Amino acid sequence: MNRIVVVGASAAGLAAAETLRREGFAGSLTLIGEEIDPPYDRPPLSKQILASTWDAERLALRTLDQLTALRLDLRLGARATGLDRQERTVRLSDGTDVPYDGLIVATGVRPCRLPGPGAHVLRTVKDALALRRTLRPGTRLAIVGAGFLGAECAAVARGLGCEVVLLEPAPVPLAHAVGERIGQVLSQAHRDHGVDLRTGVTVTGVTGAGVSIEDGEPVAADEVLVAIGSRPNTEWLESSGLTLDDGVVCDEYSAAAPEIYAAGDVARWHNPLFGVPMRIEHRTNAAEQGMAAARNLLNPAARKPFAPVPYFWSDQYDLKFHAYGYLRGHDVAEVVEGSLADRRFLAAYRKDDRVVGALAVGMPPKAIRPWRQAIALSTAWKDLR
Amino acid sequence: MRIEFDEPKCVAAGQCAMVAPGVFDQRDDDGVAIVLDATPGPERFDEVREAAAVCPAAAIRLVEA
Ligand SMILES: Cc1cc2nc3c(=O)[nH]c(=O)nc-3n(C[C@H](O)[C@H](O)[C@H](O)COP(=O)(O)OP(=O)(O)OC[C@H]3O[C@@H](n4cnc5c(N)ncnc54)[C@H](O)[C@@H]3O)c2cc1C
Ligand code: SF4
C-alpha cells in the first residue's frame, strides 16, 4: 500500500493520519479537509469559546511543527465530492482526482436545521464565534433542543447574562439518553439557573423575530440557536456503492470495504461489545476509532475488532457529566452511589441482564473505574447489585 | 521524551491513566490528570504516545528527543 487518503481533517482524521505514521507507514498520506483551519477541537466551542474564556488559537489540536512532522499532503479548504472505487480516486471540489490504495472516511456530521432565516447552529469555530458575538447581557436567546449541546449553551449563555428560553419537544430533556429521573435533575438545574425551560414544545420554524411553535404562540427572541441533532456527511459517497444508512455502514473492524475504513461521527459500525450497530458522536470515540481504522487498514492480516466502551463528558453549570457505555435503549437506570438530590451521584444502566452504562456527576475517578470495567467485561447485573 | 501537560485543558476523561497507568493518574476530587513521571523510560514510549494520541483534550504534548 503506497497511497493512503484520509477525508475529513478533524479529530478522527487526524488520529488516523498520526497512527499511520506511528505504525510506520512511509508512503504518501493525503489529508483532505473542507474547513480552512488546521485540525481543531470542537468540545470547547460550546464551553470555553462561547464563554470567551479561551481564544480560538487554543483549539488547535496540534502545533504546526507536529503537523509538519507527519509529512502530509495536507489539502485544507478542499471538499471531496465523489468516490470512484473502480479507479480508486477521490474527486475534489476543484475537479482534481486524488488516487488511493487505502481510504479512511472521517467526514463527521453537520447540524440539522429548521426552515426560516437567521438561526445559528454550532458545529464549527466560525459558528461559535458568530454566536458568541451576539450573546450580551440582556440578549434574549431561544435555544431549540435541550440535548447536551443545547443544555451546555444554555448554561454558558446564562453565565453571560442572557435571557434564555430552552425549547424541547420531549416531556423530559435527555430522558431517552440518560433516563427520566436524571433528565429531571438536569431540568431542575436549568430552572435553578433562571433558564425558561419549556418541554413538550415542538418548534416548526424560525421567523426572524423568534420561532414558531406547533399549536402555540410564537416565542420571541433576539437570537435563535438550533441544536436538534446532526446528519452524517455522506452525500459525496452516494454513488460509490458503499452502504449508507445514517452513516457509513462498517463491520466490526470499522471497514466499509476491504480497502476503505470509516471513523468518528460519520461511521456506523458493529460494536461487538454490545452486539449492535452504533454511530457515536463523542470526541474520544473519534480518536479511538481513527486509530483503530488506521491500524486495521495497514495490517489486514492482524485486524482487531473495534470494541470500545463509549465515553463522553459534558459540562453544564457546575455539573460535570461523565458517561460510559451505551445508555440508549436501556431498561433500567439506578442510582448506585451518592444521591440525585445532592447532584453528586453514580447511576448504572441495565439492559436485559447486563450492565451497559454508567453516568457519574461529581464522583471521584476511582468510584467510576470499576463500573467502566464492568461494562467492558459485559458483567451480569446480578453480580454487581 | 518529555511530557508537557496543559492542565487547564484536561477534561478529566481518564483515558491517559487507563492507557499508561504508570505514567498518569487522576486527582481524586475532580479527576484531572496527574503526571507521575514526566520523563518516562523507553519501555513506556509506546503507551505514552498512545495516551497523548487518545487524550480527547489534546492536553498531553510529547517533546521527543
Ligand atoms: C459544540 C460541540 C460540543 C461538543 N462537546 C462534546 C463533549 O463535551 N464531549 C464529547 O465527547 N463530544 C463532544 N462533541 C462531539 C465531538 O466534537 C465530535 O464527536 C468530534 O468532533 C467528531 O470528530 P470527527 O473527526 O469524527 O468529525 P468532525 O469533527 O465533524 O470532523 C469532520 C471534518 O470533515 C470535514 N468534511 C466533511 N465533509 C467533507 C468532505 N466532503 N470533504 C472534505 N472534508 C469534509 C468537516 O468540515 C470536518 O472538518 C461536541 C461537538 C460540538 C460541535
Ligand atoms: S486523557 Fe487527557 S483529558 Fe483525559 S484525564 Fe488524561 S490528560 Fe486529562
Short mmCIF file of C-alpha atoms and ligand atoms in Angstrom, two decimals:
data_model
loop_
_atom_site.label_atom_id
_atom_site.label_comp_id
_atom_site.label_asym_id
_atom_site.label_seq_id
_atom_site.Cartn_x
_atom_site.Cartn_y
_atom_site.Cartn_z
CA MET A 1 0.00 0.00 0.00
CA ASN A 2 1.67 3.21 -1.18
CA ARG A 3 -1.00 5.88 -1.07
CA ILE A 4 -3.45 6.46 1.73
CA VAL A 5 -6.07 9.20 1.62
CA VAL A 6 -7.92 10.42 4.71
CA VAL A 7 -11.01 12.54 4.07
CA GLY A 8 -12.02 14.80 6.96
CA ALA A 9 -9.31 16.73 8.85
CA SER A 10 -10.68 16.77 12.37
CA ALA A 11 -10.39 14.54 15.45
CA ALA A 12 -10.88 11.21 13.69
CA GLY A 13 -8.96 12.03 10.51
CA LEU A 14 -6.01 13.44 12.42
CA ALA A 15 -5.85 10.44 14.75
CA ALA A 16 -5.89 8.15 11.73
CA ALA A 17 -3.10 10.06 9.98
CA GLU A 18 -0.93 10.16 13.11
CA THR A 19 -1.42 6.47 13.75
CA LEU A 20 -0.49 5.55 10.20
CA ARG A 21 2.83 7.32 10.63
CA ARG A 22 3.41 5.95 14.12
CA GLU A 23 2.81 2.45 12.80
CA GLY A 24 5.49 3.01 10.20
CA PHE A 25 3.52 3.86 7.06
CA ALA A 26 6.07 5.68 4.89
CA GLY A 27 4.03 6.15 1.69
CA SER A 28 2.14 9.22 0.57
CA LEU A 29 -0.50 10.37 3.02
CA THR A 30 -3.12 12.89 1.91
CA LEU A 31 -5.39 14.57 4.44
CA ILE A 32 -8.34 16.39 2.90
CA GLY A 33 -10.48 18.81 4.89
CA GLU A 34 -13.26 21.12 3.84
CA GLU A 35 -12.60 23.66 6.58
CA ILE A 36 -9.72 26.04 6.03
CA ASP A 37 -8.44 25.74 9.62
CA PRO A 38 -5.92 23.08 10.57
CA PRO A 39 -7.47 20.36 12.79
CA TYR A 40 -9.08 21.87 15.88
CA ASP A 41 -11.12 20.68 18.79
CA ARG A 42 -14.90 21.05 18.92
CA PRO A 43 -15.98 20.36 22.52
CA PRO A 44 -14.63 23.72 23.79
CA LEU A 45 -16.80 25.54 21.20
CA SER A 46 -19.88 25.25 23.41
CA LYS A 47 -17.85 25.77 26.58
CA GLN A 48 -14.71 27.94 26.79
CA ILE A 49 -15.08 29.56 23.36
CA LEU A 50 -18.71 30.55 23.83
CA ALA A 51 -17.90 31.80 27.32
CA SER A 52 -14.93 33.80 25.92
CA THR A 53 -12.55 32.26 28.45
CA TRP A 54 -10.39 30.87 25.61
CA ASP A 55 -9.17 32.38 22.37
CA ALA A 56 -9.75 30.34 19.24
CA GLU A 57 -5.99 29.66 18.98
CA ARG A 58 -6.27 27.28 21.92
CA LEU A 59 -8.46 24.96 19.88
CA ALA A 60 -5.63 23.75 17.65
CA LEU A 61 -5.23 20.00 18.09
CA ARG A 62 -1.58 20.05 17.03
CA THR A 63 1.14 22.63 16.52
CA LEU A 64 2.35 23.37 13.00
CA ASP A 65 5.60 21.55 13.82
CA GLN A 66 3.68 18.46 14.82
CA LEU A 67 1.68 18.58 11.58
CA THR A 68 4.80 19.11 9.50
CA ALA A 69 6.42 16.09 11.15
CA LEU A 70 3.62 13.92 9.74
CA ARG A 71 4.77 14.66 6.17
CA LEU A 72 1.22 15.15 4.98
CA ASP A 73 -0.09 16.17 1.64
CA LEU A 74 -2.48 18.45 3.52
CA ARG A 75 -5.37 19.80 1.45
CA LEU A 76 -7.36 22.23 3.54
CA GLY A 77 -10.32 24.10 2.12
CA ALA A 78 -10.89 21.17 -0.26
CA ARG A 79 -14.13 19.23 -0.31
CA ALA A 80 -14.44 15.67 -1.50
CA THR A 81 -17.38 15.46 -3.90
CA GLY A 82 -17.19 11.89 -5.12
CA LEU A 83 -15.55 8.49 -4.82
CA ASP A 84 -14.73 6.24 -7.75
CA ARG A 85 -13.95 2.79 -6.40
CA GLN A 86 -13.10 1.30 -9.82
CA GLU A 87 -10.47 3.93 -10.48
CA ARG A 88 -9.68 4.26 -6.78
CA THR A 89 -9.84 8.03 -6.76
CA VAL A 90 -11.41 10.71 -4.60
CA ARG A 91 -12.86 13.60 -6.60
CA LEU A 92 -12.34 17.08 -5.10
CA SER A 93 -14.44 20.21 -5.48
CA ASP A 94 -11.77 21.82 -7.69
CA GLY A 95 -12.16 18.94 -10.15
CA THR A 96 -8.92 17.11 -9.34
CA ASP A 97 -8.83 13.38 -8.60
CA VAL A 98 -6.69 12.04 -5.77
CA PRO A 99 -5.70 8.38 -6.20
CA TYR A 100 -5.57 6.00 -3.25
CA ASP A 101 -4.73 2.42 -2.36
CA GLY A 102 -6.35 2.77 1.06
CA LEU A 103 -9.02 5.25 2.15
CA ILE A 104 -10.27 6.45 5.52
CA VAL A 105 -13.58 8.31 5.63
CA ALA A 106 -13.80 10.75 8.56
CA THR A 107 -16.16 13.44 7.30
CA GLY A 108 -18.18 13.77 10.52
CA VAL A 109 -21.64 15.27 10.73
CA ARG A 110 -23.32 18.62 10.25
CA PRO A 111 -26.19 20.16 12.22
CA CYS A 112 -29.82 19.69 11.22
CA ARG A 113 -31.58 22.99 10.57
CA LEU A 114 -35.09 24.38 10.70
CA PRO A 115 -36.84 26.32 7.94
CA GLY A 116 -36.55 30.10 8.17
CA PRO A 117 -33.82 32.74 8.20
CA GLY A 118 -31.10 33.80 10.56
CA ALA A 119 -30.79 30.96 13.08
CA HIS A 120 -27.46 29.86 14.49
CA VAL A 121 -26.15 26.32 14.56
CA LEU A 122 -22.99 25.26 16.39
CA ARG A 123 -20.51 22.91 14.77
CA THR A 124 -17.53 24.95 13.59
CA VAL A 125 -15.30 27.60 15.09
CA LYS A 126 -16.95 30.06 12.72
CA ASP A 127 -20.37 29.15 14.09
CA ALA A 128 -19.13 29.56 17.66
CA LEU A 129 -17.58 32.99 17.07
CA ALA A 130 -20.71 34.19 15.25
CA LEU A 131 -22.94 33.07 18.12
CA ARG A 132 -20.61 34.46 20.77
CA ARG A 133 -20.70 37.93 19.21
CA THR A 134 -24.44 38.12 19.76
CA LEU A 135 -24.54 36.98 23.38
CA ARG A 136 -24.56 40.05 25.61
CA PRO A 137 -26.25 40.76 28.94
CA GLY A 138 -29.96 41.02 28.21
CA THR A 139 -29.86 39.27 24.82
CA ARG A 140 -32.91 37.06 24.55
CA LEU A 141 -31.74 33.71 23.20
CA ALA A 142 -34.09 30.91 22.16
CA ILE A 143 -32.43 27.50 22.05
CA VAL A 144 -34.26 24.81 20.14
CA GLY A 145 -33.41 21.37 21.55
CA ALA A 146 -32.38 20.57 25.12
CA GLY A 147 -29.88 17.82 24.33
CA PHE A 148 -26.32 18.05 25.63
CA LEU A 149 -25.36 20.76 23.14
CA GLY A 150 -28.41 22.94 23.78
CA ALA A 151 -28.04 22.46 27.52
CA GLU A 152 -24.36 23.45 27.53
CA CYS A 153 -25.12 26.57 25.51
CA ALA A 154 -28.00 27.50 27.82
CA ALA A 155 -25.64 27.27 30.78
CA VAL A 156 -22.98 29.43 29.15
CA ALA A 157 -25.50 32.00 27.89
CA ARG A 158 -26.96 32.38 31.38
CA GLY A 159 -23.43 32.91 32.69
CA LEU A 160 -23.07 35.75 30.18
CA GLY A 161 -26.27 37.38 31.42
CA CYS A 162 -28.54 36.42 28.53
CA GLU A 163 -32.20 35.61 28.95
CA VAL A 164 -32.56 32.02 27.80
CA VAL A 165 -35.63 30.13 26.70
CA LEU A 166 -34.92 26.46 26.08
CA LEU A 167 -37.47 24.60 23.95
CA GLU A 168 -37.72 20.84 23.97
CA PRO A 169 -40.32 18.56 22.32
CA ALA A 170 -39.93 15.69 24.82
CA PRO A 171 -41.57 15.91 28.26
CA VAL A 172 -38.18 15.46 29.98
CA PRO A 173 -34.94 16.56 28.31
CA LEU A 174 -32.49 13.74 27.53
CA ALA A 175 -34.78 11.12 29.03
CA HIS A 176 -34.10 8.75 26.13
CA ALA A 177 -30.37 9.10 26.72
CA VAL A 178 -29.91 9.24 30.49
CA GLY A 179 -33.26 8.16 31.90
CA GLU A 180 -36.16 10.16 33.18
CA ARG A 181 -35.02 10.84 36.75
CA ILE A 182 -31.63 12.14 35.73
CA GLY A 183 -33.27 14.15 32.97
CA GLN A 184 -35.36 15.77 35.70
CA VAL A 185 -32.24 16.64 37.70
CA LEU A 186 -30.98 18.41 34.58
CA SER A 187 -34.26 20.24 34.11
CA GLN A 188 -34.09 21.44 37.69
CA ALA A 189 -30.51 22.66 37.22
CA HIS A 190 -31.70 24.78 34.28
CA ARG A 191 -34.58 26.24 36.24
CA ASP A 192 -32.37 26.96 39.26
CA HIS A 193 -30.15 28.99 36.96
CA GLY A 194 -33.03 31.00 35.60
CA VAL A 195 -33.49 29.27 32.25
CA ASP A 196 -37.05 29.32 30.96
CA LEU A 197 -37.25 25.62 30.07
CA ARG A 198 -40.39 24.66 28.16
CA THR A 199 -40.94 20.98 27.44
CA GLY A 200 -43.45 19.30 25.17
CA VAL A 201 -42.94 22.16 22.71
CA THR A 202 -42.39 21.49 19.02
CA VAL A 203 -40.75 24.30 17.08
CA THR A 204 -41.84 24.42 13.44
CA GLY A 205 -39.58 27.15 12.10
CA VAL A 206 -37.50 30.29 12.58
CA THR A 207 -39.26 33.58 11.86
CA GLY A 208 -36.73 36.38 12.09
CA ALA A 209 -38.38 37.53 15.30
CA GLY A 210 -38.04 34.24 17.14
CA VAL A 211 -39.53 30.82 16.46
CA SER A 212 -42.94 29.47 15.57
CA ILE A 213 -44.49 26.72 17.65
CA GLU A 214 -46.83 23.91 16.66
CA ASP A 215 -50.29 24.61 18.17
CA GLY A 216 -48.97 27.54 20.20
CA GLU A 217 -47.97 31.18 20.39
CA PRO A 218 -44.66 32.06 18.72
CA VAL A 219 -41.68 32.60 21.03
CA ALA A 220 -39.93 35.95 20.56
CA ALA A 221 -36.14 36.07 20.63
CA ASP A 222 -33.23 38.26 19.52
CA GLU A 223 -31.19 35.21 18.54
CA VAL A 224 -32.08 31.59 17.84
CA LEU A 225 -29.80 28.59 18.21
CA VAL A 226 -30.96 25.35 16.62
CA ALA A 227 -29.49 22.31 18.40
CA ILE A 228 -31.69 19.46 17.24
CA GLY A 229 -29.10 16.89 16.24
CA SER A 230 -26.98 16.23 13.21
CA ARG A 231 -26.69 14.34 9.97
CA PRO A 232 -23.67 12.41 8.66
CA ASN A 233 -21.70 13.98 5.80
CA THR A 234 -22.05 11.12 3.31
CA GLU A 235 -23.51 12.80 0.21
CA TRP A 236 -20.14 12.59 -1.53
CA LEU A 237 -20.34 8.78 -1.21
CA GLU A 238 -23.82 8.38 -2.61
CA SER A 239 -22.83 6.86 -5.96
CA SER A 240 -19.83 4.96 -4.57
CA GLY A 241 -21.69 1.72 -3.90
CA LEU A 242 -20.78 1.82 -0.21
CA THR A 243 -23.69 1.07 2.11
CA LEU A 244 -25.02 4.27 3.68
CA ASP A 245 -27.62 4.19 6.41
CA ASP A 246 -27.45 7.19 8.71
CA GLY A 247 -23.67 6.97 8.38
CA VAL A 248 -21.17 4.81 6.51
CA VAL A 249 -22.04 1.24 7.40
CA CYS A 250 -18.98 -0.71 8.60
CA ASP A 251 -18.26 -4.13 10.03
CA GLU A 252 -16.76 -4.77 13.45
CA TYR A 253 -13.33 -3.77 12.14
CA SER A 254 -14.62 -0.36 11.03
CA ALA A 255 -14.26 -1.44 7.42
CA ALA A 256 -16.79 -0.30 4.82
CA ALA A 257 -14.98 -2.25 2.07
CA PRO A 258 -11.67 -4.14 2.06
CA GLU A 259 -9.62 -1.01 1.35
CA ILE A 260 -11.99 1.55 2.86
CA TYR A 261 -12.49 2.31 6.55
CA ALA A 262 -14.62 4.90 8.33
CA ALA A 263 -14.13 6.53 11.72
CA GLY A 264 -15.67 9.08 14.04
CA ASP A 265 -19.10 10.68 13.93
CA VAL A 266 -19.74 9.54 10.33
CA ALA A 267 -19.19 5.81 10.95
CA ARG A 268 -21.91 3.33 11.81
CA TRP A 269 -20.09 0.19 12.79
CA HIS A 270 -20.95 -3.01 14.55
CA ASN A 271 -19.65 -2.80 18.12
CA PRO A 272 -19.14 -6.43 19.15
CA LEU A 273 -19.06 -5.49 22.85
CA PHE A 274 -22.74 -4.56 22.68
CA GLY A 275 -23.66 -6.67 19.66
CA VAL A 276 -25.38 -3.78 17.88
CA PRO A 277 -24.54 -1.30 15.13
CA MET A 278 -23.86 2.15 16.54
CA ARG A 279 -22.88 5.59 15.36
CA ILE A 280 -21.38 7.66 18.14
CA GLU A 281 -20.84 11.41 18.28
CA HIS A 282 -18.26 11.53 21.07
CA ARG A 283 -14.87 13.12 20.98
CA THR A 284 -12.98 10.16 22.44
CA ASN A 285 -14.55 7.72 20.05
CA ALA A 286 -13.42 9.81 17.09
CA ALA A 287 -9.77 9.49 18.15
CA GLU A 288 -10.01 5.84 19.16
CA GLN A 289 -11.80 4.79 16.01
CA GLY A 290 -9.44 6.81 13.82
CA MET A 291 -6.55 4.92 15.42
CA ALA A 292 -8.27 1.54 15.08
CA ALA A 293 -9.18 2.16 11.44
CA ALA A 294 -5.60 3.14 10.61
CA ARG A 295 -4.17 0.01 12.22
CA ASN A 296 -6.65 -2.31 10.57
CA LEU A 297 -6.09 -0.74 7.16
CA LEU A 298 -2.32 -1.17 7.49
CA ASN A 299 -2.38 -4.70 8.89
CA PRO A 300 -5.13 -6.63 7.11
CA ALA A 301 -3.78 -9.96 8.38
CA ALA A 302 -3.89 -8.88 12.03
CA ARG A 303 -7.08 -6.85 12.16
CA LYS A 304 -8.69 -6.29 15.55
CA PRO A 305 -12.40 -5.69 16.12
CA PHE A 306 -13.15 -2.18 17.36
CA ALA A 307 -15.00 -2.85 20.62
CA PRO A 308 -14.74 0.23 22.83
CA VAL A 309 -16.74 1.33 25.83
CA PRO A 310 -18.04 4.66 24.51
CA TYR A 311 -17.29 7.64 26.72
CA PHE A 312 -18.35 11.26 26.76
CA TRP A 313 -18.36 14.17 29.13
CA SER A 314 -20.47 17.29 29.30
CA ASP A 315 -20.20 20.47 31.39
CA GLN A 316 -23.37 22.21 32.49
CA TYR A 317 -23.27 24.95 35.09
CA ASP A 318 -21.14 23.47 37.87
CA LEU A 319 -22.07 19.91 36.91
CA LYS A 320 -19.61 17.71 35.05
CA PHE A 321 -21.09 14.59 33.48
CA HIS A 322 -19.03 11.54 32.65
CA ALA A 323 -20.88 8.79 30.83
CA TYR A 324 -19.58 5.36 29.89
CA GLY A 325 -21.13 2.67 27.75
CA TYR A 326 -24.23 2.62 25.60
CA LEU A 327 -27.07 4.16 27.54
CA ARG A 328 -29.55 4.46 24.71
CA GLY A 329 -32.34 1.92 24.91
CA HIS A 330 -31.53 0.90 28.48
CA ASP A 331 -34.24 -0.83 30.53
CA VAL A 332 -33.40 0.50 34.00
CA ALA A 333 -31.28 3.33 35.40
CA GLU A 334 -30.45 3.04 39.06
CA VAL A 335 -28.54 5.39 41.34
CA VAL A 336 -25.90 3.18 42.95
CA GLU A 337 -23.85 5.80 44.80
CA GLY A 338 -24.48 9.31 46.07
CA SER A 339 -27.84 10.96 45.56
CA LEU A 340 -29.69 12.87 42.88
CA ALA A 341 -30.78 15.48 45.44
CA ASP A 342 -27.12 16.38 46.11
CA ARG A 343 -26.37 16.31 42.37
CA ARG A 344 -23.48 14.05 43.18
CA PHE A 345 -24.17 10.52 42.06
CA LEU A 346 -23.31 7.49 40.01
CA ALA A 347 -26.09 5.81 38.06
CA ALA A 348 -25.81 2.37 36.48
CA TYR A 349 -27.78 1.35 33.40
CA ARG A 350 -29.12 -2.13 32.74
CA LYS A 351 -30.28 -3.70 29.51
CA ASP A 352 -31.60 -7.24 29.68
CA ASP A 353 -29.38 -8.85 32.33
CA ARG A 354 -26.19 -6.86 31.90
CA VAL A 355 -24.59 -3.57 32.84
CA VAL A 356 -24.41 -1.43 29.70
CA GLY A 357 -23.66 2.01 31.05
CA ALA A 358 -22.73 4.29 33.91
CA LEU A 359 -23.15 8.01 34.36
CA ALA A 360 -21.34 9.97 37.06
CA VAL A 361 -21.71 13.52 38.29
CA GLY A 362 -19.23 14.83 40.85
CA MET A 363 -17.81 11.39 41.69
CA PRO A 364 -14.09 10.59 42.08
CA PRO A 365 -12.49 8.63 39.22
CA LYS A 366 -11.83 5.69 41.49
CA ALA A 367 -15.56 5.24 42.04
CA ILE A 368 -16.22 5.24 38.29
CA ARG A 369 -13.45 2.91 37.10
CA PRO A 370 -14.93 -0.37 38.37
CA TRP A 371 -18.15 0.41 36.51
CA ARG A 372 -16.32 1.10 33.32
CA GLN A 373 -14.54 -2.18 33.81
CA ALA A 374 -17.84 -3.98 34.39
CA ILE A 375 -19.19 -2.60 31.11
CA ALA A 376 -16.03 -3.63 29.26
CA LEU A 377 -16.39 -7.18 30.62
CA SER A 378 -20.14 -7.39 29.90
CA THR A 379 -20.73 -8.14 33.57
CA ALA A 380 -24.12 -9.50 34.59
CA TRP A 381 -26.26 -7.05 36.55
CA LYS A 382 -26.92 -9.51 39.37
CA ASP A 383 -23.18 -9.85 40.03
CA LEU A 384 -22.96 -6.16 40.82
CA ARG A 385 -26.16 -5.34 42.62
CA MET B 1 10.93 12.00 25.81
CA ARG B 2 9.43 14.73 27.97
CA ILE B 3 5.73 15.06 28.76
CA GLU B 4 4.19 18.53 28.77
CA PHE B 5 0.78 18.60 30.36
CA ASP B 6 -1.60 21.51 29.73
CA GLU B 7 -3.67 21.11 32.87
CA PRO B 8 -6.39 23.71 32.17
CA LYS B 9 -7.28 21.81 29.00
CA CYS B 10 -7.74 18.47 30.77
CA VAL B 11 -11.38 17.33 30.87
CA ALA B 12 -10.73 14.51 33.34
CA ALA B 13 -11.58 11.82 30.84
CA GLY B 14 -9.04 9.45 32.36
CA GLN B 15 -8.05 7.87 29.06
CA CYS B 16 -4.39 8.59 29.84
CA ALA B 17 -4.49 6.83 33.19
CA MET B 18 -6.15 3.85 31.55
CA VAL B 19 -3.66 3.56 28.69
CA ALA B 20 -0.49 4.40 30.64
CA PRO B 21 -1.26 3.81 34.32
CA GLY B 22 2.35 4.08 35.50
CA VAL B 23 2.77 7.49 33.93
CA PHE B 24 -0.60 9.16 34.51
CA ASP B 25 -3.06 9.14 37.37
CA GLN B 26 -6.09 11.28 38.20
CA ARG B 27 -6.76 13.59 41.13
CA ASP B 28 -9.33 12.21 43.48
CA ASP B 29 -11.53 15.28 43.81
CA ASP B 30 -12.02 16.32 40.17
CA GLY B 31 -10.36 13.62 38.08
CA VAL B 32 -7.87 15.99 36.46
CA ALA B 33 -4.78 14.11 35.32
CA ILE B 34 -1.52 13.96 37.28
CA VAL B 35 1.74 13.21 35.52
CA LEU B 36 3.56 10.69 37.69
CA ASP B 37 6.63 10.52 35.50
CA ALA B 38 7.33 13.41 33.13
CA THR B 39 10.40 11.72 31.60
CA PRO B 40 9.37 8.09 31.19
CA GLY B 41 11.82 5.41 30.09
CA PRO B 42 11.84 4.00 26.54
CA GLU B 43 9.88 0.91 27.63
CA ARG B 44 6.93 3.23 28.19
CA PHE B 45 7.17 5.29 24.98
CA ASP B 46 4.51 3.32 23.15
CA GLU B 47 1.85 3.61 25.83
CA VAL B 48 2.64 7.28 26.42
CA ARG B 49 2.32 8.05 22.70
CA GLU B 50 -0.96 6.17 22.72
CA ALA B 51 -2.16 8.23 25.71
CA ALA B 52 -1.23 11.52 24.03
CA ALA B 53 -3.00 10.46 20.84
CA VAL B 54 -6.17 9.39 22.58
CA CYS B 55 -6.48 12.31 25.02
CA PRO B 56 -9.71 13.99 23.93
CA ALA B 57 -8.49 17.42 25.01
CA ALA B 58 -5.08 17.41 23.33
CA ALA B 59 -3.74 18.20 26.80
CA ILE B 60 -0.72 15.91 26.55
CA ARG B 61 2.16 17.04 24.38
CA LEU B 62 5.28 14.98 23.92
CA VAL B 63 8.66 16.50 23.29
CA GLU B 64 10.65 13.72 21.75
CA ALA B 65 14.43 13.88 21.69
C1 LIG C 1 -20.13 22.32 20.06
C2 LIG C 1 -19.75 20.89 20.27
C3 LIG C 1 -19.52 20.42 21.55
C4 LIG C 1 -19.15 19.09 21.77
N1 LIG C 1 -18.91 18.68 23.04
C5 LIG C 1 -18.56 17.39 23.28
C6 LIG C 1 -18.29 16.93 24.61
O1 LIG C 1 -18.40 17.67 25.59
N2 LIG C 1 -17.94 15.64 24.77
C7 LIG C 1 -17.82 14.78 23.73
O2 LIG C 1 -17.49 13.61 23.93
N3 LIG C 1 -18.05 15.17 22.45
C8 LIG C 1 -18.43 16.47 22.21
N4 LIG C 1 -18.67 16.89 20.91
C9 LIG C 1 -18.56 15.91 19.81
C10 LIG C 1 -17.16 15.84 19.19
O3 LIG C 1 -16.65 17.10 18.95
C11 LIG C 1 -17.23 15.01 17.94
O4 LIG C 1 -17.57 13.70 18.31
C12 LIG C 1 -15.93 15.01 17.13
O5 LIG C 1 -15.62 16.29 16.67
C13 LIG C 1 -16.03 14.05 15.97
O6 LIG C 1 -14.89 14.10 15.19
P1 LIG C 1 -14.88 13.62 13.67
O7 LIG C 1 -13.48 13.84 13.22
O8 LIG C 1 -15.50 12.29 13.56
O9 LIG C 1 -15.89 14.57 12.90
P2 LIG C 1 -15.92 16.22 12.73
O10 LIG C 1 -15.28 16.80 13.93
O11 LIG C 1 -17.30 16.51 12.40
O12 LIG C 1 -14.95 16.43 11.50
C14 LIG C 1 -15.27 16.12 10.19
C15 LIG C 1 -14.47 17.03 9.29
O13 LIG C 1 -14.64 16.60 7.95
C16 LIG C 1 -14.88 17.73 7.13
N5 LIG C 1 -15.67 17.30 5.97
C17 LIG C 1 -16.98 16.98 5.91
N6 LIG C 1 -17.34 16.63 4.66
C18 LIG C 1 -16.22 16.71 3.91
C19 LIG C 1 -15.94 16.46 2.54
N7 LIG C 1 -16.89 16.03 1.68
N8 LIG C 1 -14.68 16.65 2.09
C20 LIG C 1 -13.69 17.08 2.95
N9 LIG C 1 -13.90 17.30 4.26
C21 LIG C 1 -15.15 17.14 4.73
C22 LIG C 1 -15.64 18.69 8.01
O14 LIG C 1 -15.51 20.01 7.51
C23 LIG C 1 -14.93 18.48 9.35
O15 LIG C 1 -13.84 19.33 9.50
C24 LIG C 1 -19.04 18.22 20.68
C25 LIG C 1 -19.29 18.68 19.38
C26 LIG C 1 -19.64 20.01 19.16
C27 LIG C 1 -19.90 20.50 17.77
S1 SF4 C 2 -6.79 11.77 28.77
FE1 SF4 C 2 -6.41 13.98 28.57
S2 SF4 C 2 -8.30 14.91 29.27
FE2 SF4 C 2 -8.34 12.80 29.97
S3 SF4 C 2 -7.51 12.87 32.06
FE3 SF4 C 2 -5.82 12.44 30.68
S4 SF4 C 2 -4.99 14.44 30.20
FE4 SF4 C 2 -6.98 14.80 31.07
#
